[in-house]
CSV table of C-alpha atoms and ligand atoms in Angstrom, one decimal:
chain,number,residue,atom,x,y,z
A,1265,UNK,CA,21.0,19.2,-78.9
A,1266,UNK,CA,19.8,17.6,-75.9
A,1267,UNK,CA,20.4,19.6,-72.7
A,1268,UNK,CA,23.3,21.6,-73.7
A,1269,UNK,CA,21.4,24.7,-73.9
A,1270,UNK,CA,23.6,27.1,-72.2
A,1271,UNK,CA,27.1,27.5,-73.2
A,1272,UNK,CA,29.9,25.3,-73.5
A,1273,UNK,CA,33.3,26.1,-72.2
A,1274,UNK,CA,36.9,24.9,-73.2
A,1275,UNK,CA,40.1,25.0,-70.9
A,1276,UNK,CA,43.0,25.5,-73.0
A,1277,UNK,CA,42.4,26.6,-76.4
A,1278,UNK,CA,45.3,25.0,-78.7
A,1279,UNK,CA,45.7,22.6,-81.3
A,1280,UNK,CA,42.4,20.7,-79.9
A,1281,UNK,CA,40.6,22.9,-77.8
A,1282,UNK,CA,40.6,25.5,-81.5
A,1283,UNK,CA,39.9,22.4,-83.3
A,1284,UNK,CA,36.5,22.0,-80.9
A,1285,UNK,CA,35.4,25.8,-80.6
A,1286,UNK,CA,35.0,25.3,-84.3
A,1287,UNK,CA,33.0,21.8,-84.7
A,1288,UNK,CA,31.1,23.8,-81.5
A,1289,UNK,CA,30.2,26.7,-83.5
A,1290,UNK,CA,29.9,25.4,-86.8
A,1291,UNK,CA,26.9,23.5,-85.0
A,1292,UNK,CA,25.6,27.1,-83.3
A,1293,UNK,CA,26.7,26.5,-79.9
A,1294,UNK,CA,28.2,29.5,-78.2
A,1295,UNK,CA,31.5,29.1,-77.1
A,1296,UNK,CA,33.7,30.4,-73.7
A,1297,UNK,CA,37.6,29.5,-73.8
A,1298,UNK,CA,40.1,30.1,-71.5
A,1299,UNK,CA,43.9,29.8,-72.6
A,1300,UNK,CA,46.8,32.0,-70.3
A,1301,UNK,CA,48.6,32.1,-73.8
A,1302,UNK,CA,48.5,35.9,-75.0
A,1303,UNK,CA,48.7,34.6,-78.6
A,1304,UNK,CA,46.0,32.3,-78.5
A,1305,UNK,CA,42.9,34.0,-79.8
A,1306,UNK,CA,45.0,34.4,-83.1
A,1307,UNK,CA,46.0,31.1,-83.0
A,1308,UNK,CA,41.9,30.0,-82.8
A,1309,UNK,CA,40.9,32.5,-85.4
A,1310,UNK,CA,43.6,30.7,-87.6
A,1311,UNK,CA,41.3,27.5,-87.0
A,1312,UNK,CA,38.2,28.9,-87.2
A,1313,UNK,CA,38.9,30.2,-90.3
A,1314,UNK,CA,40.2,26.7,-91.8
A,1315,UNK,CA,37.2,25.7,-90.3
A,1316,UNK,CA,34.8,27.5,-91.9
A,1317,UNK,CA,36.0,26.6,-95.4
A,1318,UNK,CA,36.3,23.2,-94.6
A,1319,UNK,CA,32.5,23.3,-93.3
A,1320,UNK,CA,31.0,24.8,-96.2
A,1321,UNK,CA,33.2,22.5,-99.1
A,1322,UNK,CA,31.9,19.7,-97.0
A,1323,UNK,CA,28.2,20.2,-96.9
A,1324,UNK,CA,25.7,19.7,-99.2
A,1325,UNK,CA,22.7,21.4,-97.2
A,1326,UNK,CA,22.1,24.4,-95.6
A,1327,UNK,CA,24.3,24.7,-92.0
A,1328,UNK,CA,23.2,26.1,-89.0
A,1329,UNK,CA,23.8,29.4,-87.9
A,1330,UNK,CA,27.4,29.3,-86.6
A,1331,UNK,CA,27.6,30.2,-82.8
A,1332,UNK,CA,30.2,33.0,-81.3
A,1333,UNK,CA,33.3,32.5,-79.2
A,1334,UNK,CA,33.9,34.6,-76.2
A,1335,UNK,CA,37.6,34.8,-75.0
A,1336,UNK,CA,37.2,34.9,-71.2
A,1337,UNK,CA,39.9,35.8,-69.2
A,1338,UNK,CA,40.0,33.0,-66.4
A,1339,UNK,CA,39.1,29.6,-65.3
A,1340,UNK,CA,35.9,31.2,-63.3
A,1341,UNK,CA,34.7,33.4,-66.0
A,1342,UNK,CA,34.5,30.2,-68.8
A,1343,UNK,CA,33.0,27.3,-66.4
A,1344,UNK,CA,30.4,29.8,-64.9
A,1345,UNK,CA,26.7,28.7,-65.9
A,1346,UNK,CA,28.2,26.4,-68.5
A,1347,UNK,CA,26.8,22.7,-69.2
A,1348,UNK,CA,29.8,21.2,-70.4
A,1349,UNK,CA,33.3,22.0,-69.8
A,1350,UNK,CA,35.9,20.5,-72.6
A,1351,UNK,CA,39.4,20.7,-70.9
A,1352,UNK,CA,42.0,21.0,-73.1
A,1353,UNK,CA,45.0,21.9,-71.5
A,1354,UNK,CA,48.2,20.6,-72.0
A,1355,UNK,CA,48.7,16.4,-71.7
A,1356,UNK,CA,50.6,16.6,-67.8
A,1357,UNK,CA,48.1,15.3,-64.9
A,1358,UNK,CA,49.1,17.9,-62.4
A,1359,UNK,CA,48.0,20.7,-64.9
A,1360,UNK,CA,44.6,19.2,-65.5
A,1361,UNK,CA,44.1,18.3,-61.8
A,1362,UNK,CA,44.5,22.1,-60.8
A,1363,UNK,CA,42.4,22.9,-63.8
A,1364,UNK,CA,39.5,20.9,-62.6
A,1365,UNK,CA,39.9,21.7,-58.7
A,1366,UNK,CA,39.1,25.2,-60.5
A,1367,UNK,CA,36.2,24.2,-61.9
A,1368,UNK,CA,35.0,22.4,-59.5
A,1369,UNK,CA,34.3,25.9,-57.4
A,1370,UNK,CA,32.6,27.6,-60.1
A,1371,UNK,CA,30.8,25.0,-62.5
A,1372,UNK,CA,27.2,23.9,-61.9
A,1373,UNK,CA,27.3,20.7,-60.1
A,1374,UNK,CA,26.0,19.2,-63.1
A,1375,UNK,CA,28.2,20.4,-65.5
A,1376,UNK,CA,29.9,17.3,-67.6
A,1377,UNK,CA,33.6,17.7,-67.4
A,1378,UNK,CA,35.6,15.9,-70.9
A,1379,UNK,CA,38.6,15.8,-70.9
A,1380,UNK,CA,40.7,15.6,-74.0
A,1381,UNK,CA,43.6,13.9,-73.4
A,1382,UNK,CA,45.6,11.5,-75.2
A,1383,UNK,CA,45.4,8.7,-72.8
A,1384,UNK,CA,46.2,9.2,-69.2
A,1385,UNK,CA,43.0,7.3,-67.2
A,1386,UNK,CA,40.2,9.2,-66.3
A,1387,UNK,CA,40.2,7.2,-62.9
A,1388,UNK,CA,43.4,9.5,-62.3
A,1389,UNK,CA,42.0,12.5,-63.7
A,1390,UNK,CA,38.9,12.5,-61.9
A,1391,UNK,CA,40.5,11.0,-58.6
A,1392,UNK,CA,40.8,14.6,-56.4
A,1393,UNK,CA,37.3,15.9,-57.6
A,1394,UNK,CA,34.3,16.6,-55.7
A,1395,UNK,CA,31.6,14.6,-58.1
A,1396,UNK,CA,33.9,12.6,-60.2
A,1397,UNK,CA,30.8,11.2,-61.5
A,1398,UNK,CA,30.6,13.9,-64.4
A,1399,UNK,CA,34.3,13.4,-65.7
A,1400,UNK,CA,35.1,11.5,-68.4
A,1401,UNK,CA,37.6,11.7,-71.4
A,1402,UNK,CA,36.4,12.4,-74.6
A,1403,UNK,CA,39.4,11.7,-76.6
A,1404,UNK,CA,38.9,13.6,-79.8
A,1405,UNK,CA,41.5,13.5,-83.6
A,1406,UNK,CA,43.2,16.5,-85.2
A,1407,UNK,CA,41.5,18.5,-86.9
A,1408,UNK,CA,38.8,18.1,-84.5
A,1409,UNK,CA,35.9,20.0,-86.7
A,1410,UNK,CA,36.6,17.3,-89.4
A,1411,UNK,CA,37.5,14.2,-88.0
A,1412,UNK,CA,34.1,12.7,-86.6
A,1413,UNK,CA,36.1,10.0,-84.0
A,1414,UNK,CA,35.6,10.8,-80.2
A,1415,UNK,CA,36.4,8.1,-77.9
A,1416,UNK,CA,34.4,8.2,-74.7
A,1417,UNK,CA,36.4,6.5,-72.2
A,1418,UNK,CA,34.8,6.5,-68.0
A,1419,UNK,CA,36.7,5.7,-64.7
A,1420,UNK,CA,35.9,4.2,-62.0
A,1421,UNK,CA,33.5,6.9,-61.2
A,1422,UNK,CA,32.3,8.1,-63.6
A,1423,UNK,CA,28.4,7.5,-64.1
A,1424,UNK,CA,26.8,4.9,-66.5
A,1425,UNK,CA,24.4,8.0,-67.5
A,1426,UNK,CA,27.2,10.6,-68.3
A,1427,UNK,CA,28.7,8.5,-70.7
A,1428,UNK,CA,25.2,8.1,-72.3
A,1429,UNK,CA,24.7,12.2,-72.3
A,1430,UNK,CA,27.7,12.3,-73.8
A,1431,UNK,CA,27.8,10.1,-76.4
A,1432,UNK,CA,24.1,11.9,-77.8
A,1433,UNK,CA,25.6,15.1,-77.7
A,1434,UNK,CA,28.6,14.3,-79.7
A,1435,UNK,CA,26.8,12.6,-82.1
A,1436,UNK,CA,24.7,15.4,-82.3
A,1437,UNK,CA,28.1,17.3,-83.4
A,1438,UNK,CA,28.4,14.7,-86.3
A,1439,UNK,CA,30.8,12.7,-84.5
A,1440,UNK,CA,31.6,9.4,-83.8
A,1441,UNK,CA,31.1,8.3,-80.5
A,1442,UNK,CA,33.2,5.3,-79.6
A,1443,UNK,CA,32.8,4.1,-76.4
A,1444,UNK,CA,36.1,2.4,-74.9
A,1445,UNK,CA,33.9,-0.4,-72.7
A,1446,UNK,CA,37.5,-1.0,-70.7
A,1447,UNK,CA,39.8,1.7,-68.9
A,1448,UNK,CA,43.2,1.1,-70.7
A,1449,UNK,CA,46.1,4.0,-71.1
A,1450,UNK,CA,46.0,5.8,-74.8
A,1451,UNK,CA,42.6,3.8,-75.6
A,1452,UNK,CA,42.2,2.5,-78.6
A,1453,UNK,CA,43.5,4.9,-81.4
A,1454,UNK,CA,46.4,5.9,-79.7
A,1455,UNK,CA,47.6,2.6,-78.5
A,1456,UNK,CA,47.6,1.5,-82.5
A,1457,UNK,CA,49.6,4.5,-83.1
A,1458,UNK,CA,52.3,4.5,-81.0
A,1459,UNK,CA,53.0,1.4,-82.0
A,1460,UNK,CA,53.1,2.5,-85.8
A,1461,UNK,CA,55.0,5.8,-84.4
A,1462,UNK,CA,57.9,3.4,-82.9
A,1463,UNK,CA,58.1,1.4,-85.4
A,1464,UNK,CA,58.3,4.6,-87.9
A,1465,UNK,CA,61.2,5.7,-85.8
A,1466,UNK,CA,63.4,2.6,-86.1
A,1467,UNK,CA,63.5,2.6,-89.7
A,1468,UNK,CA,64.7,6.0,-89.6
A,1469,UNK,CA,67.1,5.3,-86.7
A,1470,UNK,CA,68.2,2.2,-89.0
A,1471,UNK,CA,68.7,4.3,-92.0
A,1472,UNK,CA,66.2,1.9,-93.8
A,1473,UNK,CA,63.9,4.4,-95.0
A,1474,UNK,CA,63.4,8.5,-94.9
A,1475,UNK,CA,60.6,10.4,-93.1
A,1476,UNK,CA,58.9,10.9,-97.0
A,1477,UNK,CA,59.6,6.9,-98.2
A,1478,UNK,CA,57.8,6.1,-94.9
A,1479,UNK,CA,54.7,8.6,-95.4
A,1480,UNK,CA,54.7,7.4,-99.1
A,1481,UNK,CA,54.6,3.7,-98.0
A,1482,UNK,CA,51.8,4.9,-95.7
A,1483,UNK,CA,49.7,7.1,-98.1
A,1484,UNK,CA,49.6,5.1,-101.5
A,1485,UNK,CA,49.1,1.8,-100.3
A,1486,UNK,CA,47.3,0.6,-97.0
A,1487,UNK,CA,46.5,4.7,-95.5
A,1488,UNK,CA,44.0,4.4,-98.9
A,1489,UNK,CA,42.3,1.2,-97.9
A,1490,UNK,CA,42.2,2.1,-93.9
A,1491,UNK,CA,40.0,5.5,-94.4
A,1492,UNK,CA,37.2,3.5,-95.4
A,1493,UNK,CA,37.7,-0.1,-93.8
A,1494,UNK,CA,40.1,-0.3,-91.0
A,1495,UNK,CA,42.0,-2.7,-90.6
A,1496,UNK,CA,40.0,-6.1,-90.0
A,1497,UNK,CA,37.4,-5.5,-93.4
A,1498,UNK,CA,40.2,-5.4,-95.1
A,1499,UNK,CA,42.1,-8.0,-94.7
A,1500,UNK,CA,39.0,-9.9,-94.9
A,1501,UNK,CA,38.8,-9.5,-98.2
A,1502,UNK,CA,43.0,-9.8,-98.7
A,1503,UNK,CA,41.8,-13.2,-97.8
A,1504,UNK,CA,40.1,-14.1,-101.1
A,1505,UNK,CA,37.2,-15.9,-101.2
A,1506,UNK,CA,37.8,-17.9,-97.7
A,1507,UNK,CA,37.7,-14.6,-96.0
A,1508,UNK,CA,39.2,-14.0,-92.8
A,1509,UNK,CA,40.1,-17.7,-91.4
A,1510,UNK,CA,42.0,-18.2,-94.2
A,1511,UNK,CA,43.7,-14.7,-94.0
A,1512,UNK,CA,45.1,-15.5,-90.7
A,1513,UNK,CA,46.2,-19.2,-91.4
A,1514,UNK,CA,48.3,-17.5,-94.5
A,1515,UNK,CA,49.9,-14.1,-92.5
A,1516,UNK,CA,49.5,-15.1,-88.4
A,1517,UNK,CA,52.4,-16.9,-88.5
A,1518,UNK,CA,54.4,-14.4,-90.1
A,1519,UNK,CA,53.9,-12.2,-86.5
A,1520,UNK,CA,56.9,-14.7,-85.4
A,1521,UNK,CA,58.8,-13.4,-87.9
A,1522,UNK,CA,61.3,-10.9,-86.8
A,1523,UNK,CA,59.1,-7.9,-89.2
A,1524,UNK,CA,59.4,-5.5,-86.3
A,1525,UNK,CA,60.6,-4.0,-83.1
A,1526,UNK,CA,57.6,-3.5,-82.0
A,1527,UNK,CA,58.3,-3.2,-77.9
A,1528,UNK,CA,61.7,-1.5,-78.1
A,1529,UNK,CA,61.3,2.3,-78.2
A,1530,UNK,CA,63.9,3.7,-80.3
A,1531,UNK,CA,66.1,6.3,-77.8
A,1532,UNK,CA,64.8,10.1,-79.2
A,1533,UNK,CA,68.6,11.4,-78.9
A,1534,UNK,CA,69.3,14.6,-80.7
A,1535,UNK,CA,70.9,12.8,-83.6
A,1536,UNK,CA,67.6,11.0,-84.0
A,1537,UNK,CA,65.6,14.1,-83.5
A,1538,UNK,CA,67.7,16.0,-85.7
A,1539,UNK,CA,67.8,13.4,-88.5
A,1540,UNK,CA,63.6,13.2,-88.4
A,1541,UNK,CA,63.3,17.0,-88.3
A,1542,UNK,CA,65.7,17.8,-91.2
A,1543,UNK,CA,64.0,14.9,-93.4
A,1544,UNK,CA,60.4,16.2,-92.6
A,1545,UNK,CA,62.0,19.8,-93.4
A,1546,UNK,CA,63.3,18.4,-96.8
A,1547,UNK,CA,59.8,16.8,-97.0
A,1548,UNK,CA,57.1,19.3,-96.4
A,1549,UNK,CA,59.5,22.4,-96.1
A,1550,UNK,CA,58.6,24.1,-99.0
A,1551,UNK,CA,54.8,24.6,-97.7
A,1552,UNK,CA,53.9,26.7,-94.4
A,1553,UNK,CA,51.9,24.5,-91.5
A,1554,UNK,CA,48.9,27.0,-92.6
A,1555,UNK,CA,49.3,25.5,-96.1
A,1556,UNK,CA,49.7,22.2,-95.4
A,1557,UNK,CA,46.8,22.3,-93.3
A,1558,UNK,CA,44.6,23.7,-95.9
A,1559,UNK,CA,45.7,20.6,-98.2
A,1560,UNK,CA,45.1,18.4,-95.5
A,1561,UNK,CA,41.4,19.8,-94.9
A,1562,UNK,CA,40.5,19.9,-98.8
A,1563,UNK,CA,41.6,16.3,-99.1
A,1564,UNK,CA,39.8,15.0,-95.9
A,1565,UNK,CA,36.9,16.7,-97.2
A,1566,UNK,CA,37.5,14.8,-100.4
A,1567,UNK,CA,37.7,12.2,-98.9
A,1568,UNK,CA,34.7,12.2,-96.6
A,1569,UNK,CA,32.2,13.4,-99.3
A,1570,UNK,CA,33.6,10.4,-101.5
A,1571,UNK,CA,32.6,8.3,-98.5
A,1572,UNK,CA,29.4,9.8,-97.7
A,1573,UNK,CA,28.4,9.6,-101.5
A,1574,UNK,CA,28.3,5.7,-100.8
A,1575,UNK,CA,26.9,6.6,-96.7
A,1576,UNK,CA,29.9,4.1,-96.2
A,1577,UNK,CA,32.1,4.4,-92.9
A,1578,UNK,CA,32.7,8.3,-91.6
A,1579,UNK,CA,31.0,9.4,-95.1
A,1580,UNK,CA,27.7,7.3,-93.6
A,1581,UNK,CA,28.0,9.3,-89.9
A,1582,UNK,CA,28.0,12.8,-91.8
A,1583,UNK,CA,25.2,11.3,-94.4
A,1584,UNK,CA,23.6,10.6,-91.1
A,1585,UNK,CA,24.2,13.9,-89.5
A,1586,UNK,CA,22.7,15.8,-92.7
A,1587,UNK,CA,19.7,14.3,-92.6
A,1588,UNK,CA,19.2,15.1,-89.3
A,1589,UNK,CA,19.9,18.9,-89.9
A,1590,UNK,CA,17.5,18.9,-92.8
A,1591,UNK,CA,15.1,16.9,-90.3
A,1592,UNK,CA,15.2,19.8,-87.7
A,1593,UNK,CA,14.8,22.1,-90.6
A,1594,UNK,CA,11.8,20.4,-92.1
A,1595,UNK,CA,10.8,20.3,-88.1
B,2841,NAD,N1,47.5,17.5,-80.8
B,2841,NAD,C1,46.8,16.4,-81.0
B,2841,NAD,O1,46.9,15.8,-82.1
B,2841,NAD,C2,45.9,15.8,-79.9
B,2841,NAD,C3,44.9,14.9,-80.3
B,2841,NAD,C4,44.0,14.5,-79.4
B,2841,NAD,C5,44.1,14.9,-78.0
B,2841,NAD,N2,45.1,15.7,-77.7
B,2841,NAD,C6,45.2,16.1,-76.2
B,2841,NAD,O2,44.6,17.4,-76.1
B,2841,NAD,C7,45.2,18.1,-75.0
B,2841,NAD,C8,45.7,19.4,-75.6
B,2841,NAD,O3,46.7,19.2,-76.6
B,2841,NAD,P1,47.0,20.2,-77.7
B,2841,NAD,O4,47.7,19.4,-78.8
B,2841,NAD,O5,45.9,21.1,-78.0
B,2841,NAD,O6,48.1,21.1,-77.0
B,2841,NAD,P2,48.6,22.6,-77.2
B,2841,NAD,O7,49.9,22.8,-76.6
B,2841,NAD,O8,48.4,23.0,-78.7
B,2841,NAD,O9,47.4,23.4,-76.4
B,2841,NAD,C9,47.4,23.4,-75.0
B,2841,NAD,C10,46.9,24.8,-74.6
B,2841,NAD,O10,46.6,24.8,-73.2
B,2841,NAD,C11,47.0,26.1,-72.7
B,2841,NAD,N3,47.1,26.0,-71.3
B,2841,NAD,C12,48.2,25.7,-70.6
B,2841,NAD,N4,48.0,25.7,-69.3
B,2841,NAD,C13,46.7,26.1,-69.1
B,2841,NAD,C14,45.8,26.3,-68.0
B,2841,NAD,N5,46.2,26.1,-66.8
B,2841,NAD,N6,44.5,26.7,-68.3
B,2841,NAD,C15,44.1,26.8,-69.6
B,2841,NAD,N7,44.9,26.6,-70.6
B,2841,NAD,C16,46.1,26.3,-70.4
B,2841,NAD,C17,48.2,26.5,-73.5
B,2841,NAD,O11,48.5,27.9,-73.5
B,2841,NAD,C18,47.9,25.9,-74.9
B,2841,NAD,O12,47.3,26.9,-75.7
B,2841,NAD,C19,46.2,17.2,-74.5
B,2841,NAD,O13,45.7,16.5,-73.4
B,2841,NAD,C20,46.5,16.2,-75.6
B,2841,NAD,O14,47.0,15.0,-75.2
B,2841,NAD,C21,46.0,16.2,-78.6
């Protein structure tokens, strides 16, 4: 586990700061989180819990022995003595800023400071700090204890060898380190899906297709093929035996077809926000978010141990991870 030996604190303890208190103690590490939100360790037990199922359906070998989380009651309290602080507080610069000028005063010098945001620049984020060598975004996906992605993205700043501690400690979660080589707002990940997202909205704007026709076009067809090759294997092989070249004589020209809006944002006025919300209501209404995220868990895990079964694409990483718990074990 490198040197994260001492405990690991997360600012903000939501959707993605629950999501990494679990893949954190499902790997043993103890855990300090500090969220102002009075409802938030119920909110985290809710993940834990989900969590801990989806852990155990998803290995095949003994697990470690899962660490604890402390609830602390500030900023001070969490960051004291820890290695690594994850800040997970919500996406607005001026809120992370005063979050990390907190740290700043009571984290060892050392401490590695990730930040999980969506894509604001880690130049920005680390621009008011005192050793803005340590921060660096590690840009994580929902549910974080399933999903092994984390891009690692530096600023201007930020040191060569943080980015390399880093990326061995989240591999050491299980993840998926991906290293984004070139500063650039939302990265990689997000920058694909926004421009899905848009795209997603005008057809519902255009009356062209429901939030469910558009999740079914998504999920039966080409979602199927991107879990296990992204985008560029496959069309290789939609290329037939002359492979890729031959792939983007046939389609590239079609991108100057008028197929989509791509750069025009669709205006989120309450008519369109009301016509997305009541479709996804007729949708996925019938099953609480709790529910739905218990499907969603029990099919990624389906998922991944399909993939791992053939150590292909994410199955391979948590193939690889395995065998590195049974190594330690043997050890
Ligand atoms: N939701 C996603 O799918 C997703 C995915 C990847 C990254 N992110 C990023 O993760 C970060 C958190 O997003 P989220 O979806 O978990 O949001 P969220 O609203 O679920 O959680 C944010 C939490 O931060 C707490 N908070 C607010 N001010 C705080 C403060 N000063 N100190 C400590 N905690 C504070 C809130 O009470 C809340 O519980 C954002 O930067 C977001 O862009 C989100």
């Amino acid at each position: 586990m490198g040197d994260f030996s001492s405990h690991i604190a997360i600012i903000g303890g939501g959707v993605i700061g629950g999501g990494w208190a679990a893949r954190l103690i499902e790997n043993g590490f103890k855990v300090r989180i500090f969220d102002p939100d009075p409802d938030a360790e119920r909110k985290i037990a809710n993940v834990l819990e989900n969590a801990s199922v989806a852990s155990k359906n998803l290995s095949d070998i003994p697990r470690p022995i899962p660490g604890e989380v402390v609830y602390s009651k500030s900023i001070n309290e969490a960051a004291k003595n820890a290695l690594l602080i994850i800040e997970s507080v919500p996406e607005r610069i001026e809120i992370k800023r005063a979050v990390y000028r907190e740290i700043e005063i009571h984290a060892p010098a050392n401490a590695l400071i990730t930040s999980s945001t969506s894509g604001l620049l880690p130049s920005d984020l680390q621009a008011e700090l005192l050793h803005p060598e340590r921060l660096l975004v590690a840009h994580p996906f929902n549910p974080v204890y399933l999903l092994p992605l984390v891009e690692l993205v530096g600023g201007k700043k930020t040191s060569p060898d943080n980015i390399e501690r880093a990326k061995g400690f989240f591999k050491s979660l299980g993840m998926r380190p991906l290293h984004v080589r070139k500063e650039i707002e939302a990265f990689i990940a997000d920058r694909f899906l926004e421009a899905v997202w848009r795209e997603a909205l005008w057809l519902v704007k255009d009356g062209i297709a429901t939030t469910e026709e558009i999740d079914d076009a998504i999920r039966f067809g080409f979602g199927l093929r991107w879990a296990q090759m992204g985008l560029f294997e496959t069309y290789r092989i939609a290329g037939g035996e002359a492979g890729m070249k031959h792939f983007i004589e046939q389609f590239g020209p079609c991108l100057e077809l008028p197929w989509t809006k791509l750069m025009d944002v669709p205006k989120l006025d309450d008519e369109l926000v009301e016509q997305i919300a009541s479709q996804s209501d007729a949708q996925s209404g019938a099953y609480s978010i709790r529910e739905l995220e218990r499907i969603r868990d029990n099919n990624l895990v389906g998922i991944l141990k399909a993939l791992k079964a053939n150590d292909w694409g994410a199955g391979k990483t948590l193939a690889d991870y395995e065998r590195g718990l049974i190594q330690d074990i043997v050890e």
